[in-house]
Structure formats: structure tokens, C-alpha cells
């Protein structure tokens, strides 16, 4: 599955637009991570537990988006974007979205 953030894929032409496609994940931060983050917040620096959680969440959201595009019969996703936000007091959501298409090599 080709996944790009651009409207076009160099060397390919879009022959059919399947439609919007997305992948969503909501993750809760654990109590231990919150305590470590609070302590790290006092001295500054990267909070590695959150970085790892967000990287994993972004990959999972992208994997779900690709799975949805496959189910639609697409072989590529163009205009891929990510969004994130908080869903509740200690939950983070990651949303991957784009346009599922069928492309052919030129």
C-alpha cells in the first residue's frame, strides 16, 4: 500500500477515487506514566513514556487506516494527515486520515 502526504504520487496516475479513509486509536496514560511525567515536568526534558505511547499510537492509527483502505479495494492513500487531541482527562486520541485511491504506474 502506497501512503503519501501529497496529492499525487510521482510515476503513478490515480485511476479511481475510493473515498475518505481513516484510522483511530484512543489510549489511556497509566498512573505510573503520569507520576513519572509529573516528576520529569519538575526538571524538564523529554517524557519518554509519552513519546513511546504516541509513536505506537500513530503507527496503530496508520495501520488501521491502511486496513480500511484495503477493505475498500484501494492500493494507495493520498493526502494522508494526522490529528491528535485529548479524549478525557488522561486519554489521547490519534486520528490518521486520507483519500483511498487506485493508482497505476505510468
PDB file of C-alpha atoms in Angstrom:
ATOM      1  CA  UNK A   1       0.000   0.000   0.000  1.00  0.00           C
ATOM      2  CA  UNK A   2       1.479   3.334  -1.055  1.00  0.00           C
ATOM      3  CA  UNK A   3       0.785   6.006   1.577  1.00  0.00           C
ATOM      4  CA  UNK A   4       1.762   9.607   0.872  1.00  0.00           C
ATOM      5  CA  UNK A   5       1.002  13.050   2.229  1.00  0.00           C
ATOM      6  CA  UNK A   6       0.921  14.529  -1.269  1.00  0.00           C
ATOM      7  CA  UNK A   7      -1.994  14.786  -3.701  1.00  0.00           C
ATOM      8  CA  UNK A   8      -0.161  12.813  -6.398  1.00  0.00           C
ATOM      9  CA  UNK A   9       2.387  10.003  -6.443  1.00  0.00           C
ATOM     10  CA  UNK A  10       5.303  10.586  -8.808  1.00  0.00           C
ATOM     11  CA  UNK A  11       5.252   7.992 -11.583  1.00  0.00           C
ATOM     12  CA  UNK A  12       1.643   6.939 -10.915  1.00  0.00           C
ATOM     13  CA  UNK A  13      -1.745   8.190 -12.004  1.00  0.00           C
ATOM     14  CA  UNK A  14      -4.946   7.995  -9.990  1.00  0.00           C
ATOM     15  CA  UNK A  15      -7.492   5.939 -11.946  1.00  0.00           C
ATOM     16  CA  UNK A  16     -10.197   5.746  -9.298  1.00  0.00           C
ATOM     17  CA  UNK A  17     -11.016   7.541  -6.057  1.00  0.00           C
ATOM     18  CA  UNK A  18     -12.493   5.171  -3.484  1.00  0.00           C
ATOM     19  CA  UNK A  19     -13.184   7.845  -0.873  1.00  0.00           C
ATOM     20  CA  UNK A  20     -12.128   9.021   2.568  1.00  0.00           C
ATOM     21  CA  UNK A  21     -10.398   6.528   4.821  1.00  0.00           C
ATOM     22  CA  UNK A  22      -9.335   6.780   8.448  1.00  0.00           C
ATOM     23  CA  UNK A  23      -7.799   5.007  11.424  1.00  0.00           C
ATOM     24  CA  UNK A  24      -8.428   5.994  15.024  1.00  0.00           C
ATOM     25  CA  UNK A  25      -6.976   4.955  18.349  1.00  0.00           C
ATOM     26  CA  UNK A  26      -7.573   6.241  21.868  1.00  0.00           C
ATOM     27  CA  UNK A  27      -5.025   5.364  24.532  1.00  0.00           C
ATOM     28  CA  UNK A  28      -5.073   5.942  28.245  1.00  0.00           C
ATOM     29  CA  UNK A  29      -1.971   7.030  30.049  1.00  0.00           C
ATOM     30  CA  UNK A  30      -1.269   4.811  33.051  1.00  0.00           C
ATOM     31  CA  UNK A  31      -0.903   6.091  36.589  1.00  0.00           C
ATOM     32  CA  UNK A  32       2.803   5.221  36.596  1.00  0.00           C
ATOM     33  CA  UNK A  33       3.417   7.231  33.424  1.00  0.00           C
ATOM     34  CA  UNK A  34       1.503  10.189  34.864  1.00  0.00           C
ATOM     35  CA  UNK A  35       3.601  10.137  38.039  1.00  0.00           C
ATOM     36  CA  UNK A  36       6.848   9.888  36.053  1.00  0.00           C
ATOM     37  CA  UNK A  37       5.688  12.702  33.759  1.00  0.00           C
ATOM     38  CA  UNK A  38       4.897  14.912  36.756  1.00  0.00           C
ATOM     39  CA  UNK A  39       8.355  14.327  38.180  1.00  0.00           C
ATOM     40  CA  UNK A  40      10.011  14.925  34.801  1.00  0.00           C
ATOM     41  CA  UNK A  41       7.951  18.116  34.466  1.00  0.00           C
ATOM     42  CA  UNK A  42       9.720  19.500  37.525  1.00  0.00           C
ATOM     43  CA  UNK A  43      13.167  19.196  35.989  1.00  0.00           C
ATOM     44  CA  UNK A  44      12.330  19.441  32.277  1.00  0.00           C
ATOM     45  CA  UNK A  45      13.226  17.246  29.352  1.00  0.00           C
ATOM     46  CA  UNK A  46      11.597  14.609  27.198  1.00  0.00           C
ATOM     47  CA  UNK A  47       8.981  12.364  28.760  1.00  0.00           C
ATOM     48  CA  UNK A  48       9.967   9.153  27.026  1.00  0.00           C
ATOM     49  CA  UNK A  49       6.942   7.155  28.219  1.00  0.00           C
ATOM     50  CA  UNK A  50       4.620   9.579  26.411  1.00  0.00           C
ATOM     51  CA  UNK A  51       6.835   9.712  23.327  1.00  0.00           C
ATOM     52  CA  UNK A  52       6.755   5.925  23.004  1.00  0.00           C
ATOM     53  CA  UNK A  53       2.983   5.849  23.599  1.00  0.00           C
ATOM     54  CA  UNK A  54       2.345   8.481  20.919  1.00  0.00           C
ATOM     55  CA  UNK A  55       4.688   6.827  18.390  1.00  0.00           C
ATOM     56  CA  UNK A  56       2.962   3.471  18.931  1.00  0.00           C
ATOM     57  CA  UNK A  57      -0.465   5.113  18.694  1.00  0.00           C
ATOM     58  CA  UNK A  58       0.407   6.884  15.450  1.00  0.00           C
ATOM     59  CA  UNK A  59       1.603   3.606  13.918  1.00  0.00           C
ATOM     60  CA  UNK A  60      -1.556   1.803  15.048  1.00  0.00           C
ATOM     61  CA  UNK A  61      -3.798   4.563  13.633  1.00  0.00           C
ATOM     62  CA  UNK A  62      -1.931   4.346  10.314  1.00  0.00           C
ATOM     63  CA  UNK A  63      -2.191   0.536  10.272  1.00  0.00           C
ATOM     64  CA  UNK A  64      -5.954   0.809  10.833  1.00  0.00           C
ATOM     65  CA  UNK A  65      -6.268   3.379   8.055  1.00  0.00           C
ATOM     66  CA  UNK A  66      -4.409   1.056   5.667  1.00  0.00           C
ATOM     67  CA  UNK A  67      -6.628  -1.870   6.693  1.00  0.00           C
ATOM     68  CA  UNK A  68      -9.718   0.218   5.900  1.00  0.00           C
ATOM     69  CA  UNK A  69      -8.285   1.249   2.521  1.00  0.00           C
ATOM     70  CA  UNK A  70      -7.558  -2.398   1.685  1.00  0.00           C
ATOM     71  CA  UNK A  71     -11.166  -3.278   2.544  1.00  0.00           C
ATOM     72  CA  UNK A  72     -12.294  -0.599   0.053  1.00  0.00           C
ATOM     73  CA  UNK A  73     -10.145  -2.151  -2.685  1.00  0.00           C
ATOM     74  CA  UNK A  74      -7.610   0.694  -2.794  1.00  0.00           C
ATOM     75  CA  UNK A  75      -3.910   0.258  -3.458  1.00  0.00           C
ATOM     76  CA  UNK A  76      -2.810   3.718  -2.255  1.00  0.00           C
ATOM     77  CA  UNK A  77      -3.729   6.520   0.112  1.00  0.00           C
ATOM     78  CA  UNK A  78      -3.057  10.129  -0.829  1.00  0.00           C
ATOM     79  CA  UNK A  79      -3.297  13.333   1.204  1.00  0.00           C
ATOM     80  CA  UNK A  80      -2.541  11.457   4.452  1.00  0.00           C
ATOM     81  CA  UNK A  81      -2.810  13.568   7.591  1.00  0.00           C
ATOM     82  CA  UNK A  82      -2.661  13.017  11.335  1.00  0.00           C
ATOM     83  CA  UNK A  83      -4.585  14.735  14.083  1.00  0.00           C
ATOM     84  CA  UNK A  84      -4.422  14.278  17.823  1.00  0.00           C
ATOM     85  CA  UNK A  85      -6.168  15.508  20.891  1.00  0.00           C
ATOM     86  CA  UNK A  86      -7.282  14.623  24.357  1.00  0.00           C
ATOM     87  CA  UNK A  87     -10.310  12.454  24.956  1.00  0.00           C
ATOM     88  CA  UNK A  88     -10.978  12.823  28.644  1.00  0.00           C
ATOM     89  CA  UNK A  89      -8.637  13.629  31.474  1.00  0.00           C
ATOM     90  CA  UNK A  90      -5.903  11.064  30.794  1.00  0.00           C
ATOM     91  CA  UNK A  91      -6.651   9.766  27.292  1.00  0.00           C
ATOM     92  CA  UNK A  92      -5.044  10.711  23.999  1.00  0.00           C
ATOM     93  CA  UNK A  93      -6.560  10.135  20.583  1.00  0.00           C
ATOM     94  CA  UNK A  94      -4.632   9.833  17.339  1.00  0.00           C
ATOM     95  CA  UNK A  95      -6.529  10.059  14.067  1.00  0.00           C
ATOM     96  CA  UNK A  96      -4.972   9.194  10.681  1.00  0.00           C
ATOM     97  CA  UNK A  97      -6.938  10.050   7.551  1.00  0.00           C
ATOM     98  CA  UNK A  98      -6.559  10.394   3.816  1.00  0.00           C
ATOM     99  CA  UNK A  99      -8.135   9.515   0.499  1.00  0.00           C
ATOM    100  CA  UNK A 100      -8.156   5.889  -0.638  1.00  0.00           C
ATOM    101  CA  UNK A 101      -7.415   5.560  -4.364  1.00  0.00           C
ATOM    102  CA  UNK A 102      -6.430   3.103  -7.043  1.00  0.00           C
ATOM    103  CA  UNK A 103      -3.257   4.087  -8.855  1.00  0.00           C
ATOM    104  CA  UNK A 104      -1.473   2.676 -11.891  1.00  0.00           C
ATOM    105  CA  UNK A 105       2.186   3.040 -12.765  1.00  0.00           C
ATOM    106  CA  UNK A 106       2.683   5.371 -15.743  1.00  0.00           C
TER     107      UNK A 106
END
